[in-house]
């Protein structure tokens, strides 16, 4: 071998060691960079843009929304070196090959359809709660995850809080004995949304694309940005909006699966307006292994339960665990003696962006670390489906006025055609959800 060739090969070898052995195996190496897109930017989505863009080794490449003001919020939220590219149509976005994961914080009727589009486009998916607009959709996402081989995490942030992970472990180890009942609640002081007027669609909004998979309805002036939550056509009510979190925690702590019996009572009591979903709701869920979970929702009456606006209590035969909506918990014995107390910042029930504050970052980091193969998803779609199903079944019971009986193997409704008809919705032609 001549001298020149030896020097060339030696230089390549050294260069290879420099390039391969340091950056590639480092967590923040270019090869480990996670590139994301965020859909839905008016509130929670812009929070995602800000937090993900500040993470080392993460890049927000695209943002997606159909309203100019929300797009501006998303652009202003970005803290990364790269300015995100705006794409209004989610179908064109997921066709792009240069990003890894889709974050979905759009209105509820978009959550599952966008997640399915993302999976089919080869993207990992973070979908905010509720992970579906109806039970059929989140069942379909479980099938889609298996087909496309990508990760789905649901925005059940508390499942990533270290203190609550610890608390679940303590309950599993018998700290309160057999946990047989969970009580959960959420209260707020929401105002009337009035009676909407049919008006021309604002020039800043693509209302056709905003409706997307939902059958077309006329625009009205009390719908966007937030009040769609209270219309069945696009939203899922307070049970899926906030009750989802506490119900998920009750199920998690109690190791409860699918229910056998669901009841709901309540209605729109506080005001007479366009609001369709209950502002007052009490739902109960029975399980085959002698467990019971209840949820109380008061959207328009903020008087607290047990001194707090949101939370859950797990009752066992040897003690009780209490949580007030964040990473806190207290364990009492049967004589009400405090056995253990973990404090955390109180959540803000009036903050629609990040009620749990910086604790949400545990969940965001878990998603990124799971994509890199360094962690396991803490809120998988299989668990997200079981929890949101409680919310959907409560709403179905509320709408039909019936007690819902379910198959404990899968949560499917038994012997009630009117209720079964609400398992799935109709879609705008061309937007049907299917594998």
CSV table of C-alpha atoms in Angstrom, one decimal:
chain,number,residue,atom,x,y,z
A,1,UNK,CA,0.0,0.0,0.0
A,2,UNK,CA,1.4,3.4,-1.0
A,3,UNK,CA,1.8,6.2,1.6
A,4,UNK,CA,-1.0,8.4,0.1
A,5,UNK,CA,-3.6,5.6,0.1
A,6,UNK,CA,-2.6,4.6,3.7
A,7,UNK,CA,-3.1,8.2,4.9
A,8,UNK,CA,-6.5,8.4,3.0
A,9,UNK,CA,-7.8,5.2,4.6
A,10,UNK,CA,-6.5,6.1,8.0
A,11,UNK,CA,-8.2,9.5,7.8
A,12,UNK,CA,-11.5,7.9,6.8
A,13,UNK,CA,-11.2,5.5,9.7
A,14,UNK,CA,-10.6,8.3,12.2
A,15,UNK,CA,-13.4,10.3,10.7
A,16,UNK,CA,-15.7,7.4,10.9
A,17,UNK,CA,-14.9,7.0,14.6
A,18,UNK,CA,-15.6,10.7,15.2
A,19,UNK,CA,-18.9,10.7,13.3
A,20,UNK,CA,-20.3,7.4,14.4
A,21,UNK,CA,-19.1,6.8,17.9
A,22,UNK,CA,-19.9,10.2,19.4
A,23,UNK,CA,-22.9,11.8,17.9
A,24,UNK,CA,-24.9,8.8,16.7
A,25,UNK,CA,-24.9,7.1,20.1
A,26,UNK,CA,-25.5,10.4,21.9
A,27,UNK,CA,-29.1,11.1,22.8
A,28,UNK,CA,-29.0,14.5,21.1
A,29,UNK,CA,-27.2,13.3,18.0
A,30,UNK,CA,-28.5,14.4,14.6
A,31,UNK,CA,-29.4,10.8,13.9
A,32,UNK,CA,-31.6,10.8,17.1
A,33,UNK,CA,-33.4,14.1,16.3
A,34,UNK,CA,-37.1,13.7,16.5
A,35,UNK,CA,-38.9,16.0,14.0
A,36,UNK,CA,-42.6,16.7,14.7
A,37,UNK,CA,-45.7,18.5,13.4
A,38,UNK,CA,-48.4,20.0,15.6
A,39,UNK,CA,-52.1,20.1,14.5
A,40,UNK,CA,-54.5,22.5,16.3
A,41,UNK,CA,-52.9,25.6,17.6
A,42,UNK,CA,-55.4,27.9,19.3
A,43,UNK,CA,-54.7,26.6,22.8
A,44,UNK,CA,-53.1,23.3,23.8
A,45,UNK,CA,-51.4,22.9,20.5
A,46,UNK,CA,-49.4,26.1,20.8
A,47,UNK,CA,-48.3,24.9,24.2
A,48,UNK,CA,-47.0,21.8,22.5
A,49,UNK,CA,-45.2,23.9,19.9
A,50,UNK,CA,-43.5,25.9,22.7
A,51,UNK,CA,-42.5,22.9,24.8
A,52,UNK,CA,-41.4,20.6,22.1
A,53,UNK,CA,-39.4,23.3,20.3
A,54,UNK,CA,-37.4,23.9,23.5
A,55,UNK,CA,-36.4,20.3,23.9
A,56,UNK,CA,-32.9,19.3,23.0
A,57,UNK,CA,-32.9,17.0,20.0
A,58,UNK,CA,-36.5,17.8,19.0
A,59,UNK,CA,-37.5,20.0,16.1
A,60,UNK,CA,-41.0,21.4,15.3
A,61,UNK,CA,-40.9,21.4,11.5
A,62,UNK,CA,-44.6,21.9,10.7
A,63,UNK,CA,-47.7,23.4,12.3
A,64,UNK,CA,-51.2,22.8,11.0
A,65,UNK,CA,-54.4,24.8,11.6
A,66,UNK,CA,-57.3,26.2,9.5
A,67,UNK,CA,-57.6,29.6,11.2
A,68,UNK,CA,-55.2,32.5,10.7
A,69,UNK,CA,-55.2,33.7,14.3
A,70,UNK,CA,-54.4,30.2,15.6
A,71,UNK,CA,-51.6,29.8,13.1
A,72,UNK,CA,-50.1,33.1,14.3
A,73,UNK,CA,-50.2,31.7,17.9
A,74,UNK,CA,-48.4,28.6,16.8
A,75,UNK,CA,-45.7,30.5,15.0
A,76,UNK,CA,-45.2,32.9,18.0
A,77,UNK,CA,-45.0,29.9,20.3
A,78,UNK,CA,-42.0,28.3,18.5
A,79,UNK,CA,-38.7,28.6,20.4
A,80,UNK,CA,-36.6,26.6,18.1
A,81,UNK,CA,-34.0,27.6,15.6
A,82,UNK,CA,-36.2,26.4,12.7
A,83,UNK,CA,-39.3,28.4,11.9
A,84,UNK,CA,-42.1,25.9,11.4
A,85,UNK,CA,-43.7,25.6,8.0
A,86,UNK,CA,-47.5,26.2,7.9
A,87,UNK,CA,-49.7,23.6,6.3
A,88,UNK,CA,-53.5,24.0,6.6
A,89,UNK,CA,-54.6,20.7,5.2
A,90,UNK,CA,-53.7,17.7,7.4
A,91,UNK,CA,-54.0,15.4,4.4
A,92,UNK,CA,-51.1,17.2,2.7
A,93,UNK,CA,-49.2,17.4,5.9
A,94,UNK,CA,-49.1,13.6,6.7
A,95,UNK,CA,-48.0,12.9,3.1
A,96,UNK,CA,-44.7,14.6,3.8
A,97,UNK,CA,-41.8,12.3,4.6
A,98,UNK,CA,-39.5,14.6,6.5
A,99,UNK,CA,-41.0,14.4,10.0
A,100,UNK,CA,-41.5,11.6,12.6
A,101,UNK,CA,-44.5,12.4,14.8
A,102,UNK,CA,-47.8,14.1,14.7
A,103,UNK,CA,-49.2,16.0,17.8
A,104,UNK,CA,-53.0,16.4,17.7
A,105,UNK,CA,-54.7,19.1,19.7
A,106,UNK,CA,-57.5,20.0,17.3
A,107,UNK,CA,-61.2,19.8,18.2
A,108,UNK,CA,-62.5,16.5,19.4
A,109,UNK,CA,-64.1,15.4,16.2
A,110,UNK,CA,-60.7,15.6,14.6
A,111,UNK,CA,-58.7,13.6,17.1
A,112,UNK,CA,-59.1,10.0,15.9
A,113,UNK,CA,-59.4,10.8,12.1
A,114,UNK,CA,-56.2,12.9,12.3
A,115,UNK,CA,-54.5,10.1,14.3
A,116,UNK,CA,-55.5,7.5,11.7
A,117,UNK,CA,-54.1,9.8,8.9
A,118,UNK,CA,-50.9,10.2,10.8
A,119,UNK,CA,-50.4,6.5,11.4
A,120,UNK,CA,-51.2,5.7,7.7
A,121,UNK,CA,-48.6,8.3,6.8
A,122,UNK,CA,-45.9,6.5,8.9
A,123,UNK,CA,-46.0,8.9,11.8
A,124,UNK,CA,-46.0,8.3,15.6
A,125,UNK,CA,-49.0,10.0,17.2
A,126,UNK,CA,-49.6,12.0,20.3
A,127,UNK,CA,-53.3,12.6,20.5
A,128,UNK,CA,-54.8,14.7,23.2
A,129,UNK,CA,-57.8,13.5,25.2
A,130,UNK,CA,-60.4,12.5,24.3
A,131,UNK,CA,-58.7,10.1,21.9
A,132,UNK,CA,-62.0,9.6,20.1
A,133,UNK,CA,-65.3,11.3,19.4
A,134,UNK,CA,-67.1,7.9,19.9
A,135,UNK,CA,-66.2,4.4,21.0
A,136,UNK,CA,-65.7,3.0,17.4
A,137,UNK,CA,-62.9,5.5,16.7
A,138,UNK,CA,-60.5,4.6,19.5
A,139,UNK,CA,-61.1,0.9,18.9
A,140,UNK,CA,-60.1,1.5,15.3
A,141,UNK,CA,-56.9,3.3,16.4
A,142,UNK,CA,-55.8,0.2,18.3
A,143,UNK,CA,-56.2,-1.8,15.1
A,144,UNK,CA,-54.4,0.9,13.1
A,145,UNK,CA,-51.5,1.0,15.5
A,146,UNK,CA,-51.0,-2.8,15.0
A,147,UNK,CA,-51.2,-2.4,11.3
A,148,UNK,CA,-48.9,0.5,10.8
A,149,UNK,CA,-46.4,-0.4,13.6
A,150,UNK,CA,-46.2,3.2,15.0
A,151,UNK,CA,-46.6,4.4,18.6
A,152,UNK,CA,-49.7,6.2,19.9
A,153,UNK,CA,-49.8,8.0,23.2
A,154,UNK,CA,-52.9,9.6,24.6
A,155,UNK,CA,-52.8,13.0,26.5
A,156,UNK,CA,-53.5,11.4,29.9
A,157,UNK,CA,-50.6,13.3,31.4
A,158,UNK,CA,-51.0,12.1,34.9
A,159,UNK,CA,-49.8,8.6,33.9
A,160,UNK,CA,-46.3,10.1,33.5
A,161,UNK,CA,-46.2,11.9,36.8
A,162,UNK,CA,-43.5,10.2,38.9
A,163,UNK,CA,-45.4,10.7,42.1
A,164,UNK,CA,-48.6,9.1,40.8
A,165,UNK,CA,-46.6,6.2,39.3
A,166,UNK,CA,-45.3,5.7,42.8
A,167,UNK,CA,-48.8,6.0,44.3
A,168,UNK,CA,-50.1,3.4,42.0
A,169,UNK,CA,-47.3,1.1,43.0
A,170,UNK,CA,-48.2,1.6,46.7
A,171,UNK,CA,-51.8,0.8,46.0
A,172,UNK,CA,-50.9,-2.3,44.1
A,173,UNK,CA,-48.7,-3.4,47.1
A,174,UNK,CA,-51.7,-3.1,49.4
A,175,UNK,CA,-51.3,0.4,51.0
A,176,UNK,CA,-55.1,0.8,51.2
A,177,UNK,CA,-56.0,-2.8,50.9
A,178,UNK,CA,-58.5,-3.8,48.2
A,179,UNK,CA,-59.4,-0.6,46.2
A,180,UNK,CA,-63.1,-1.1,45.5
A,181,UNK,CA,-64.5,2.4,44.9
A,182,UNK,CA,-63.2,5.5,43.1
A,183,UNK,CA,-64.9,8.9,43.3
A,184,UNK,CA,-63.9,11.6,40.8
A,185,UNK,CA,-65.1,15.2,40.1
A,186,UNK,CA,-64.5,18.4,38.2
A,187,UNK,CA,-66.1,21.8,38.7
A,188,UNK,CA,-65.9,25.1,36.9
A,189,UNK,CA,-67.8,28.4,36.5
A,190,UNK,CA,-68.4,28.5,32.7
A,191,UNK,CA,-70.8,31.1,31.5
A,192,UNK,CA,-73.7,30.9,29.0
A,193,UNK,CA,-72.8,30.6,25.3
A,194,UNK,CA,-76.0,32.3,24.3
A,195,UNK,CA,-77.9,31.6,21.1
A,196,UNK,CA,-75.7,31.7,18.0
A,197,UNK,CA,-76.5,33.5,14.8
A,198,UNK,CA,-75.9,32.1,11.4
A,199,UNK,CA,-73.3,34.4,9.9
A,200,UNK,CA,-70.9,34.4,7.0
A,201,UNK,CA,-67.7,32.4,7.8
A,202,UNK,CA,-64.9,34.7,8.7
A,203,UNK,CA,-62.3,35.2,6.0
A,204,UNK,CA,-59.7,34.0,8.4
A,205,UNK,CA,-61.2,30.6,8.8
A,206,UNK,CA,-61.5,27.6,6.4
A,207,UNK,CA,-64.7,26.2,8.0
A,208,UNK,CA,-65.1,23.4,5.5
A,209,UNK,CA,-61.7,22.0,6.5
A,210,UNK,CA,-62.4,22.8,10.2
A,211,UNK,CA,-65.4,20.5,10.0
A,212,UNK,CA,-63.4,17.9,8.1
A,213,UNK,CA,-64.8,14.4,9.0
A,214,UNK,CA,-68.0,15.8,10.5
A,215,UNK,CA,-71.1,16.1,8.3
A,216,UNK,CA,-71.5,19.7,7.2
A,217,UNK,CA,-73.5,22.2,9.2
A,218,UNK,CA,-73.8,26.0,8.9
A,219,UNK,CA,-71.4,28.3,10.6
A,220,UNK,CA,-72.7,30.1,13.7
A,221,UNK,CA,-71.0,32.8,15.7
A,222,UNK,CA,-70.9,31.1,19.1
A,223,UNK,CA,-69.0,27.9,18.0
A,224,UNK,CA,-65.3,28.7,17.5
A,225,UNK,CA,-62.9,28.6,19.2
A,226,UNK,CA,-64.0,26.9,22.4
A,227,UNK,CA,-67.7,26.4,22.5
A,228,UNK,CA,-67.7,23.5,20.1
A,229,UNK,CA,-67.0,21.4,23.2
A,230,UNK,CA,-70.7,21.7,24.1
A,231,UNK,CA,-72.2,20.6,20.8
A,232,UNK,CA,-72.6,16.8,20.3
A,233,UNK,CA,-71.8,17.2,16.5
A,234,UNK,CA,-68.2,18.3,17.2
A,235,UNK,CA,-67.6,17.9,21.0
A,236,UNK,CA,-68.0,15.3,23.7
A,237,UNK,CA,-69.0,17.4,26.7
A,238,UNK,CA,-67.3,17.9,30.1
A,239,UNK,CA,-67.0,14.2,30.8
A,240,UNK,CA,-64.6,13.7,27.9
A,241,UNK,CA,-63.1,17.2,28.2
A,242,UNK,CA,-62.1,17.0,31.8
A,243,UNK,CA,-63.7,14.0,33.5
A,244,UNK,CA,-61.5,11.9,31.2
A,245,UNK,CA,-58.4,12.7,33.3
A,246,UNK,CA,-59.9,11.7,36.7
A,247,UNK,CA,-61.8,8.7,35.4
A,248,UNK,CA,-58.6,7.5,33.8
A,249,UNK,CA,-56.7,7.8,37.1
A,250,UNK,CA,-59.5,5.9,39.0
A,251,UNK,CA,-59.3,3.1,36.5
A,252,UNK,CA,-55.5,3.1,36.6
A,253,UNK,CA,-55.3,3.1,40.4
A,254,UNK,CA,-58.0,0.4,40.8
A,255,UNK,CA,-56.8,-1.7,37.9
A,256,UNK,CA,-60.3,-1.7,36.4
A,257,UNK,CA,-61.0,-2.8,32.9
A,258,UNK,CA,-64.2,-2.5,30.9
A,259,UNK,CA,-67.5,-1.8,32.8
A,260,UNK,CA,-70.5,-4.0,33.1
A,261,UNK,CA,-73.1,-1.3,33.9
A,262,UNK,CA,-73.2,2.5,33.3
A,263,UNK,CA,-75.7,5.1,34.4
A,264,UNK,CA,-75.9,8.9,34.0
A,265,UNK,CA,-78.2,11.6,35.2
A,266,UNK,CA,-78.1,15.4,34.7
A,267,UNK,CA,-78.6,17.8,31.9
A,268,UNK,CA,-78.2,21.4,30.8
A,269,UNK,CA,-79.4,23.1,34.0
A,270,UNK,CA,-77.6,26.3,34.5
A,271,UNK,CA,-78.7,28.3,31.4
A,272,UNK,CA,-81.0,28.1,28.5
A,273,UNK,CA,-78.9,28.5,25.4
A,274,UNK,CA,-77.3,26.5,22.6
A,275,UNK,CA,-75.2,24.3,24.9
A,276,UNK,CA,-76.3,20.7,24.2
A,277,UNK,CA,-74.1,18.5,26.4
A,278,UNK,CA,-74.7,18.3,30.2
A,279,UNK,CA,-73.4,21.1,32.4
A,280,UNK,CA,-74.4,19.0,35.4
A,281,UNK,CA,-73.7,15.2,35.3
A,282,UNK,CA,-73.3,12.4,37.8
A,283,UNK,CA,-72.3,9.1,36.3
A,284,UNK,CA,-71.5,5.7,37.8
A,285,UNK,CA,-69.6,2.7,36.4
A,286,UNK,CA,-69.8,-0.8,37.8
A,287,UNK,CA,-67.2,-3.5,37.1
A,288,UNK,CA,-67.4,-7.3,37.2
A,289,UNK,CA,-64.8,-7.6,39.9
A,290,UNK,CA,-66.9,-5.7,42.5
A,291,UNK,CA,-65.5,-2.2,41.8
A,292,UNK,CA,-67.4,1.1,41.3
A,293,UNK,CA,-66.3,4.4,39.9
A,294,UNK,CA,-68.3,7.6,40.0
A,295,UNK,CA,-67.9,11.0,38.4
A,296,UNK,CA,-69.5,14.3,39.2
A,297,UNK,CA,-69.2,17.1,36.7
A,298,UNK,CA,-70.4,20.7,37.3
A,299,UNK,CA,-69.4,23.0,34.5
A,300,UNK,CA,-71.3,26.0,35.8
A,301,UNK,CA,-71.0,25.7,39.5
A,302,UNK,CA,-67.5,26.0,41.0
A,303,UNK,CA,-68.2,25.2,44.6
A,304,UNK,CA,-65.5,22.6,45.3
A,305,UNK,CA,-65.7,19.0,46.3
A,306,UNK,CA,-63.6,18.2,49.4
A,307,UNK,CA,-62.2,21.7,49.1
A,308,UNK,CA,-60.9,21.3,45.5
A,309,UNK,CA,-62.1,21.9,42.0
A,310,UNK,CA,-61.0,18.6,40.7
A,311,UNK,CA,-59.6,15.3,41.9
A,312,UNK,CA,-60.3,11.7,42.8
A,313,UNK,CA,-60.5,9.5,45.9
A,314,UNK,CA,-59.8,5.8,46.0
A,315,UNK,CA,-61.5,3.9,48.8
A,316,UNK,CA,-60.0,0.6,49.9
A,317,UNK,CA,-61.0,-1.8,52.7
A,318,UNK,CA,-57.9,-0.8,54.7
A,319,UNK,CA,-57.5,2.9,53.8
A,320,UNK,CA,-58.1,5.7,51.4
A,321,UNK,CA,-56.0,7.6,48.8
A,322,UNK,CA,-56.8,11.2,47.9
A,323,UNK,CA,-55.6,13.3,44.9
A,324,UNK,CA,-56.5,16.9,44.1
A,325,UNK,CA,-55.9,16.9,40.4
A,326,UNK,CA,-52.1,17.2,40.2
A,327,UNK,CA,-49.1,15.1,41.3
A,328,UNK,CA,-50.2,15.2,44.9
A,329,UNK,CA,-51.6,12.4,47.0
A,330,UNK,CA,-52.4,11.5,50.6
A,331,UNK,CA,-52.9,8.1,52.1
A,332,UNK,CA,-55.1,7.6,55.2
A,333,UNK,CA,-55.8,4.5,57.3
A,334,UNK,CA,-59.3,3.5,58.3
A,335,UNK,CA,-59.2,5.7,61.3
A,336,UNK,CA,-58.4,8.8,59.1
A,337,UNK,CA,-54.8,8.9,60.3
A,338,UNK,CA,-52.5,10.4,57.6
A,339,UNK,CA,-50.0,7.7,56.7
A,340,UNK,CA,-48.2,9.5,53.8
A,341,UNK,CA,-48.5,12.8,52.1
A,342,UNK,CA,-46.9,14.0,48.8
A,343,UNK,CA,-47.5,17.7,47.9
A,344,UNK,CA,-47.4,19.3,44.5
A,345,UNK,CA,-48.5,22.5,42.9
A,346,UNK,CA,-52.3,22.8,42.8
A,347,UNK,CA,-53.8,22.4,39.2
A,348,UNK,CA,-55.6,25.4,37.7
A,349,UNK,CA,-59.0,24.1,36.5
A,350,UNK,CA,-59.6,27.4,34.6
A,351,UNK,CA,-56.4,27.0,32.5
A,352,UNK,CA,-57.4,25.2,29.3
A,353,UNK,CA,-53.8,25.2,28.0
A,354,UNK,CA,-51.9,23.3,30.8
A,355,UNK,CA,-53.9,22.8,34.0
A,356,UNK,CA,-51.0,20.7,35.5
A,357,UNK,CA,-48.3,23.3,34.6
A,358,UNK,CA,-44.7,22.0,34.1
A,359,UNK,CA,-45.6,18.5,35.3
A,360,UNK,CA,-47.0,17.9,31.8
A,361,UNK,CA,-43.4,17.9,30.6
A,362,UNK,CA,-42.9,14.4,32.0
A,363,UNK,CA,-45.5,13.2,29.5
A,364,UNK,CA,-44.1,15.0,26.6
A,365,UNK,CA,-40.6,13.7,27.3
A,366,UNK,CA,-42.0,10.2,27.7
A,367,UNK,CA,-43.3,10.4,24.1
A,368,UNK,CA,-40.0,11.5,22.7
A,369,UNK,CA,-38.0,9.0,24.7
A,370,UNK,CA,-40.3,6.2,23.6
A,371,UNK,CA,-39.8,7.2,19.9
A,372,UNK,CA,-36.1,6.9,20.5
A,373,UNK,CA,-36.5,3.5,22.1
A,374,UNK,CA,-35.4,4.8,25.6
A,375,UNK,CA,-38.8,4.4,27.3
A,376,UNK,CA,-42.1,2.8,27.2
A,377,UNK,CA,-45.3,4.7,26.4
A,378,UNK,CA,-47.0,5.5,29.8
A,379,UNK,CA,-50.5,6.2,28.3
A,380,UNK,CA,-51.0,3.7,25.4
A,381,UNK,CA,-54.0,3.8,23.2
A,382,UNK,CA,-55.3,0.6,24.7
A,383,UNK,CA,-55.7,2.3,28.1
A,384,UNK,CA,-56.8,5.5,26.6
A,385,UNK,CA,-59.7,3.7,24.8
A,386,UNK,CA,-60.8,2.0,28.1
A,387,UNK,CA,-60.9,5.3,29.9
A,388,UNK,CA,-62.6,7.4,27.2
A,389,UNK,CA,-65.1,4.6,26.8
A,390,UNK,CA,-66.4,5.4,30.3
A,391,UNK,CA,-67.0,9.0,29.2
A,392,UNK,CA,-68.7,7.9,26.0
A,393,UNK,CA,-70.9,5.4,27.7
A,394,UNK,CA,-71.9,8.0,30.3
A,395,UNK,CA,-72.9,10.3,27.5
A,396,UNK,CA,-74.8,7.6,25.7
A,397,UNK,CA,-76.6,6.8,28.9
A,398,UNK,CA,-77.4,10.5,29.3
A,399,UNK,CA,-78.7,10.8,25.8
A,400,UNK,CA,-80.9,7.7,25.8
A,401,UNK,CA,-82.0,7.9,29.4
A,402,UNK,CA,-81.2,4.3,29.9
A,403,UNK,CA,-79.0,2.1,32.0
A,404,UNK,CA,-76.2,0.7,29.8
A,405,UNK,CA,-75.2,-2.9,30.2
A,406,UNK,CA,-71.8,-3.8,28.7
A,407,UNK,CA,-69.7,-6.9,27.9
A,408,UNK,CA,-66.8,-6.9,30.4
A,409,UNK,CA,-64.5,-8.3,27.7
A,410,UNK,CA,-64.7,-5.3,25.4
A,411,UNK,CA,-67.1,-2.8,26.8
A,412,UNK,CA,-69.6,-3.2,24.0
A,413,UNK,CA,-73.2,-2.4,24.7
A,414,UNK,CA,-75.6,-5.3,25.3
A,415,UNK,CA,-79.3,-5.4,24.4
A,416,UNK,CA,-80.0,-1.7,23.7
A,417,UNK,CA,-80.4,-0.8,20.0
A,418,UNK,CA,-80.8,2.9,20.7
A,419,UNK,CA,-77.6,3.0,22.7
A,420,UNK,CA,-75.7,0.8,20.2
A,421,UNK,CA,-76.6,3.2,17.4
A,422,UNK,CA,-74.5,5.8,19.2
A,423,UNK,CA,-71.3,3.6,19.2
A,424,UNK,CA,-70.3,5.2,15.9
A,425,UNK,CA,-71.1,8.4,14.1
A,426,UNK,CA,-71.7,9.2,10.4
A,427,UNK,CA,-69.0,11.0,8.5
A,428,UNK,CA,-68.9,13.5,5.7
A,429,UNK,CA,-68.6,11.7,2.4
A,430,UNK,CA,-65.0,11.1,1.6
A,431,UNK,CA,-63.9,11.5,5.2
A,432,UNK,CA,-65.0,8.0,6.5
A,433,UNK,CA,-62.7,6.4,9.1
A,434,UNK,CA,-61.6,3.0,7.9
A,435,UNK,CA,-58.4,0.9,7.7
